[in-house]
mmCIF file of C-alpha atoms and ligand atoms in Angstrom:
data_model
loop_
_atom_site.group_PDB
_atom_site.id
_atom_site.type_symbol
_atom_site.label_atom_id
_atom_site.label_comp_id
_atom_site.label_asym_id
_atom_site.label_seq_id
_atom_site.Cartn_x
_atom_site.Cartn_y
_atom_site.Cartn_z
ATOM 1 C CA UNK B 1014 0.000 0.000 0.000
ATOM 2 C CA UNK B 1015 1.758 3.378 -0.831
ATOM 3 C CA UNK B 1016 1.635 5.731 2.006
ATOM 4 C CA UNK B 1017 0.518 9.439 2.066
ATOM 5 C CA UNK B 1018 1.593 11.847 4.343
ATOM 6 C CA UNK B 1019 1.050 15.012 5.701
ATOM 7 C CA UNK B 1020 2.790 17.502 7.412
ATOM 8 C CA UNK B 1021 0.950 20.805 8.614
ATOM 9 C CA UNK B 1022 2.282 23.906 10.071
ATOM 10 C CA UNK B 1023 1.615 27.644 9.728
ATOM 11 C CA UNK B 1024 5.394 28.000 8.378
ATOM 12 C CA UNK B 1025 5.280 31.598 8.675
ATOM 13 C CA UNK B 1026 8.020 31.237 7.895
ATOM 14 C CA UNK B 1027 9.761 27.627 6.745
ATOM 15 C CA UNK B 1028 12.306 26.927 9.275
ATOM 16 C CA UNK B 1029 15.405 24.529 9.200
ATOM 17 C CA UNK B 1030 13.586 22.391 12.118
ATOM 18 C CA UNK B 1031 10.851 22.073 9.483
ATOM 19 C CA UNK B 1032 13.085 21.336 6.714
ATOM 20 C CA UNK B 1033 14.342 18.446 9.640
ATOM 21 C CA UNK B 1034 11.189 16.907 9.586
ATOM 22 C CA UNK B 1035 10.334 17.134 6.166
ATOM 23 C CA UNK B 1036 13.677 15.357 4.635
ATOM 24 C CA UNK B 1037 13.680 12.912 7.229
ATOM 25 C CA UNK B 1038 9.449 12.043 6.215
ATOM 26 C CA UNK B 1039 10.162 12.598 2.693
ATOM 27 C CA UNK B 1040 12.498 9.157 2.952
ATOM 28 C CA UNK B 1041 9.736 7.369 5.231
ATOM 29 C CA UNK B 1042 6.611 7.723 2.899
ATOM 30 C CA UNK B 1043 5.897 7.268 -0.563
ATOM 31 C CA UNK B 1044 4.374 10.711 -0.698
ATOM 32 C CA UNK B 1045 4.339 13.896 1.711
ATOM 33 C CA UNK B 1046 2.708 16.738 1.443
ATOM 34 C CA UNK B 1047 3.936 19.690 3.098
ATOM 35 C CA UNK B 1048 0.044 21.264 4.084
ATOM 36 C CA UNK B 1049 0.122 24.917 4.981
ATOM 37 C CA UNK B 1050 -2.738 26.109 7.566
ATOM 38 C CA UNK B 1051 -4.152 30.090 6.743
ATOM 39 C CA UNK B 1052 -5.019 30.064 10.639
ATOM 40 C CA UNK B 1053 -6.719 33.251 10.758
ATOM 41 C CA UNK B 1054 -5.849 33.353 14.807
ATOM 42 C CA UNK B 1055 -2.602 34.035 14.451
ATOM 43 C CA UNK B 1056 -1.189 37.591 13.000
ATOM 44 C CA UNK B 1057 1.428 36.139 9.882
ATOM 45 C CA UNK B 1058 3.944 37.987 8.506
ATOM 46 C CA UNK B 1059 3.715 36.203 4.897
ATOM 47 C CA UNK B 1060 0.833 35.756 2.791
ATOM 48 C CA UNK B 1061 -0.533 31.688 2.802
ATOM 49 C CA UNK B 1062 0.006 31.786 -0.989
ATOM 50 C CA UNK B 1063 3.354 33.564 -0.133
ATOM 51 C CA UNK B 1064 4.129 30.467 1.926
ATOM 52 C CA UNK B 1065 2.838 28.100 -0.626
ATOM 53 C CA UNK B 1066 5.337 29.954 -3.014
ATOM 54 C CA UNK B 1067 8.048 30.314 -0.880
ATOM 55 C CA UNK B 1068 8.039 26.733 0.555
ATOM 56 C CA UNK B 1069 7.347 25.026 -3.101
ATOM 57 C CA UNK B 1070 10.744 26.883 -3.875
ATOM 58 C CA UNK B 1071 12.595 25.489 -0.880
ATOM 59 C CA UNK B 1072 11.431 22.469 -1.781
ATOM 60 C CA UNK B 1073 11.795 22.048 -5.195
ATOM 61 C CA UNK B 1074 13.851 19.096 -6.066
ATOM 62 C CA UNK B 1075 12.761 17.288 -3.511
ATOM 63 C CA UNK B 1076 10.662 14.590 -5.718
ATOM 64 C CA UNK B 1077 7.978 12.699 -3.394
ATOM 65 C CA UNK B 1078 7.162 15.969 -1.815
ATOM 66 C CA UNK B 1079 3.959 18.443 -2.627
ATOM 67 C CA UNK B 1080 2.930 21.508 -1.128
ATOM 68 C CA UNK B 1081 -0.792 22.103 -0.426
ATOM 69 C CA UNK B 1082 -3.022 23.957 1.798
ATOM 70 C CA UNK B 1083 -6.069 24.395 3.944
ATOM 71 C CA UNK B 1084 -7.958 26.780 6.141
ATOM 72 C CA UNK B 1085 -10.607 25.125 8.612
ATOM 73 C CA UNK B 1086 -10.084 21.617 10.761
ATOM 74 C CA UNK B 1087 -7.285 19.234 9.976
ATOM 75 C CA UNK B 1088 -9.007 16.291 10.109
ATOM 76 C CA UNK B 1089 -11.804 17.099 7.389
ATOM 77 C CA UNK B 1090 -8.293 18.305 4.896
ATOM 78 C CA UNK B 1091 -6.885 14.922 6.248
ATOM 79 C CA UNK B 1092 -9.770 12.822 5.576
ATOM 80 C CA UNK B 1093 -10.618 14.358 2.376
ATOM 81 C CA UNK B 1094 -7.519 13.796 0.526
ATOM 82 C CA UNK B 1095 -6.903 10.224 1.906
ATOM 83 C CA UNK B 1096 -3.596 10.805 3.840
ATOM 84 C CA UNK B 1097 -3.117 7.826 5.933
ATOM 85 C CA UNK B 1098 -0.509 9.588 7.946
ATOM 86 C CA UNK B 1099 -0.104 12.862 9.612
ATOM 87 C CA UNK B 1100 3.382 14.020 10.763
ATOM 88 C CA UNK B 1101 4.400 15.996 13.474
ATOM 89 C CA UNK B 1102 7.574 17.102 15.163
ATOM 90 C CA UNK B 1103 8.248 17.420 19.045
ATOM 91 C CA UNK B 1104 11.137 19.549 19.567
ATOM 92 C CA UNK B 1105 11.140 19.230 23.324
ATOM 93 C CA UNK B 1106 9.134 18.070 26.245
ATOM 94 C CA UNK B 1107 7.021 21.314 26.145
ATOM 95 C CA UNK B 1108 5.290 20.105 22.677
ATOM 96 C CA UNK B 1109 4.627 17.188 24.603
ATOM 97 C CA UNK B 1110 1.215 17.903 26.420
ATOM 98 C CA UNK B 1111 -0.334 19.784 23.419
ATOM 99 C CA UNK B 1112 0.316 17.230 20.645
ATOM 100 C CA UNK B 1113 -0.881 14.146 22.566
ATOM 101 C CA UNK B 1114 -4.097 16.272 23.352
ATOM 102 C CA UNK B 1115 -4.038 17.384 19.700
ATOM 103 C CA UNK B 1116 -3.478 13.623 18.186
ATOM 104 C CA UNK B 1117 -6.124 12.455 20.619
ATOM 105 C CA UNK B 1118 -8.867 14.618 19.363
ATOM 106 C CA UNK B 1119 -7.590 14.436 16.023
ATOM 107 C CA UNK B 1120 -7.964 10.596 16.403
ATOM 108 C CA UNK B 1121 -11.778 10.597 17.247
ATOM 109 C CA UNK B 1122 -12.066 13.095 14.191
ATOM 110 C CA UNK B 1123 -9.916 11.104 11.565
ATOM 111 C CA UNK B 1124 -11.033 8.178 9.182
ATOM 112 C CA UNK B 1125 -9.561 4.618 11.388
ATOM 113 C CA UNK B 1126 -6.839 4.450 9.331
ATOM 114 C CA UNK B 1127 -5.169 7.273 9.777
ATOM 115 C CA UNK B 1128 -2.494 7.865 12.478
ATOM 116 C CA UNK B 1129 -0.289 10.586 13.831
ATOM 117 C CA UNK B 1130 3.617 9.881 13.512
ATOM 118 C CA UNK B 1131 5.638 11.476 15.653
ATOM 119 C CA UNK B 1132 9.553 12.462 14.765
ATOM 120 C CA UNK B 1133 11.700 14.011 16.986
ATOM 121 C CA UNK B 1134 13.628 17.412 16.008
ATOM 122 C CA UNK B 1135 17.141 17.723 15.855
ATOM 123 C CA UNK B 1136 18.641 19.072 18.529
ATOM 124 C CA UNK B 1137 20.074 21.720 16.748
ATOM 125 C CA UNK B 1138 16.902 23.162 15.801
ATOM 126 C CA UNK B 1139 15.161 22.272 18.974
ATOM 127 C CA UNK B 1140 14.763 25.892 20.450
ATOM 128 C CA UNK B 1141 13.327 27.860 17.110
ATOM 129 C CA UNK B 1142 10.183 28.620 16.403
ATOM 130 C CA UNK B 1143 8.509 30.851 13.558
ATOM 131 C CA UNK B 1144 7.938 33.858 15.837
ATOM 132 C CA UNK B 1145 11.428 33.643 17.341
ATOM 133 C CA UNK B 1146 13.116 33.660 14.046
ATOM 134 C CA UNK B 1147 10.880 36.573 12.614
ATOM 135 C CA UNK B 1148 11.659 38.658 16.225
ATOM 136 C CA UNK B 1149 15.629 38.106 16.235
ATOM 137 C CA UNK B 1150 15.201 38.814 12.233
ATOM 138 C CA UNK B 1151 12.888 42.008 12.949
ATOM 139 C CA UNK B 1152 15.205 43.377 15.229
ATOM 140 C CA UNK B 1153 18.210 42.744 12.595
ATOM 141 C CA UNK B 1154 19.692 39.485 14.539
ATOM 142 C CA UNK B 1155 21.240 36.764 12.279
ATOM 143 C CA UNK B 1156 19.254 34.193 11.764
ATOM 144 C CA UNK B 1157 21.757 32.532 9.258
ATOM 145 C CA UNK B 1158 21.351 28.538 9.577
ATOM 146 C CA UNK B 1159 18.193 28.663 10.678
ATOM 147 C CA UNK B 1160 16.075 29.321 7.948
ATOM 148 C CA UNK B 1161 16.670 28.026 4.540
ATOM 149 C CA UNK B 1162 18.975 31.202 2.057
ATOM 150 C CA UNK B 1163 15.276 31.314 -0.261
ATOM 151 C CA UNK B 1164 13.136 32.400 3.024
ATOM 152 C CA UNK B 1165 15.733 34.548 4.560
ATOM 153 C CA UNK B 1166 15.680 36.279 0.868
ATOM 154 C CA UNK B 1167 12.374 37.307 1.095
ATOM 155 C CA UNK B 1168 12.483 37.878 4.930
ATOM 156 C CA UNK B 1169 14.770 40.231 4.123
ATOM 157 C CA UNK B 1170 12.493 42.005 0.958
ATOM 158 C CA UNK B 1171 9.838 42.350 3.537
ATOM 159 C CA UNK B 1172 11.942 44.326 6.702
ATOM 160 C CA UNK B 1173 13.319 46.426 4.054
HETATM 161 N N1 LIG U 394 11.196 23.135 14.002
HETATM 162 C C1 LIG U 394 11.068 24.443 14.267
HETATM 163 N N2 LIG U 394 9.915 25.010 14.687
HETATM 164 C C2 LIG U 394 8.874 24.193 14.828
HETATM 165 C C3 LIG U 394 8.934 22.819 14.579
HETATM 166 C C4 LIG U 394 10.170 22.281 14.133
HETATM 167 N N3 LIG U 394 10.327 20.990 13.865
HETATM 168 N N4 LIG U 394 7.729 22.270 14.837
HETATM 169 C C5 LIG U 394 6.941 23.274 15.229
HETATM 170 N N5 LIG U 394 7.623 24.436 15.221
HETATM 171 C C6 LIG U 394 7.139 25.756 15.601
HETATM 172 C C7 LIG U 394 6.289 26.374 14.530
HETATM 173 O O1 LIG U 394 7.067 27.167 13.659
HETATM 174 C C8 LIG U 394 5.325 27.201 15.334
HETATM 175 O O2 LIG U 394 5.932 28.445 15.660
HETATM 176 P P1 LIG U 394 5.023 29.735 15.901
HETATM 177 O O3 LIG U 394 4.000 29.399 16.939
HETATM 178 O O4 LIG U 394 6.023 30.693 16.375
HETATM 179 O O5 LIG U 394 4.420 30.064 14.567
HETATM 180 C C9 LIG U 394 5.162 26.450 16.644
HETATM 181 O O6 LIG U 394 6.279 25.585 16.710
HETATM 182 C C10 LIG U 394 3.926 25.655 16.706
HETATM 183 O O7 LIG U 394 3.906 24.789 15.590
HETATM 184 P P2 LIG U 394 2.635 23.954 15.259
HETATM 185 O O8 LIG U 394 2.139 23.209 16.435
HETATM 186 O O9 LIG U 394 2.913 23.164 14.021
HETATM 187 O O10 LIG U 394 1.555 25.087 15.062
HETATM 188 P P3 LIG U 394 1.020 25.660 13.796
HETATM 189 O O11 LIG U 394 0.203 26.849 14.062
HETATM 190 O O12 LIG U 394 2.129 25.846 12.847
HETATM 191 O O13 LIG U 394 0.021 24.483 13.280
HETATM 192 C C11 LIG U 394 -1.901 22.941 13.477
HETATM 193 C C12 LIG U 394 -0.860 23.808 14.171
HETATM 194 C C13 LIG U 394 -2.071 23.283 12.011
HETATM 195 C C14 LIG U 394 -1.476 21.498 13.536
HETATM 196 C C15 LIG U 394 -3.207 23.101 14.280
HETATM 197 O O14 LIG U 394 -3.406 24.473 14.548
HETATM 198 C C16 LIG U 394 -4.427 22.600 13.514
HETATM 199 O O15 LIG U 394 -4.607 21.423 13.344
HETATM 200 N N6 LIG U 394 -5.297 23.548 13.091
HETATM 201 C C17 LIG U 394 -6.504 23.245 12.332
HETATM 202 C C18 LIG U 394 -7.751 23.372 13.198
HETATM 203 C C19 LIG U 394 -8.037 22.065 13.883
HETATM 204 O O16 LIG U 394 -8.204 21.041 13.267
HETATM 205 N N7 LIG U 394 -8.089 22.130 15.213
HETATM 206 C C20 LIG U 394 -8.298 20.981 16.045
HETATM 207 C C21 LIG U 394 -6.993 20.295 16.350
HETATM 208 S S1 LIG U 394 -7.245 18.919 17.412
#
């Protein structure tokens, strides 16, 4: 049986933790697709087609990935487009609580089939986040290695 993925994220902007998980899923599953959430509660500094733009760039080359995305609840996007997999990266103890509470609910919400994979961050990229990569780069702090060149280009376009 070939094996869909997904991984979902607000990726405002990509970061080199996500590029972690992605590479490292992209070798697990036949297919991943790299879903990108417009999650109207929280204030983004890119665009979601931006991010669709931005993160098909990053990615291109990479040849079992796709980039897609959704606005409303996971699990309809999840169960409509027959992923039997849904990815997600803990990058510390604190992601924890909130993902098994997430993959719980998500569980009673998904098709039976489908389950939540969990991959563990590398430790080098364990302490970013979106918003603390867009405050360091706001305030003109390098952020070299920890966003891929192609976002930091346009990060850059934007604070000019
Ligand atoms: N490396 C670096 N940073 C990472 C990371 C990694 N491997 N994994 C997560 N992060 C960061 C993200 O950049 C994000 O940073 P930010 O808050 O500064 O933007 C933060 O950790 C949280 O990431 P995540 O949990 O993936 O949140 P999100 O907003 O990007 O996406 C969804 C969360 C999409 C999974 C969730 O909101 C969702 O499912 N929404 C749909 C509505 C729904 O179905 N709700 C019911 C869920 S049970």
């Amino acid at each position: 049986m070939e094996i869909k993925a997904l991984y979902t994220g607000s990726f405002d902007p990509l970061t080199c933790g996500h590029m972690n998980i992605i590479t490292r899923a992209a070798r697990l599953y036949d297919e991943l697709t790299v879903g990108i959430i417009s999650n109207p509660a929280k204030k983004a500094m890119f665009t979601v087609e931006e991010r669709v733009d931005m993160v098909s760039e990053v990615l291109n080359g990479l040849e079992n990935v796709k980039v897609g995305h959704f606005s409303g609840l996971l699990a309809d996007y999840v169960n409509a487009n027959g992923f039997n997999v849904v990815v997600r990266g803990l990058r510390a103890t604190m992601d924890f609580e909130y993902e098994l509470q997430m993959a719980h609910m998500n569980a009673r919400l998904f098709h039976e089939d489908v389950e939540t994979v969990f991959l563990m961050t590398d430790p080098k990229y364990s302490f970013i986040s979106s918003s603390m990569v867009k405050e360091v780069h706001s305030l003109r702090g390098s952020i070299d290695g920890l966003v891929p060149d192609v976002i930091l280009r346009r990060m850059d376009a934007v604070r000019k």
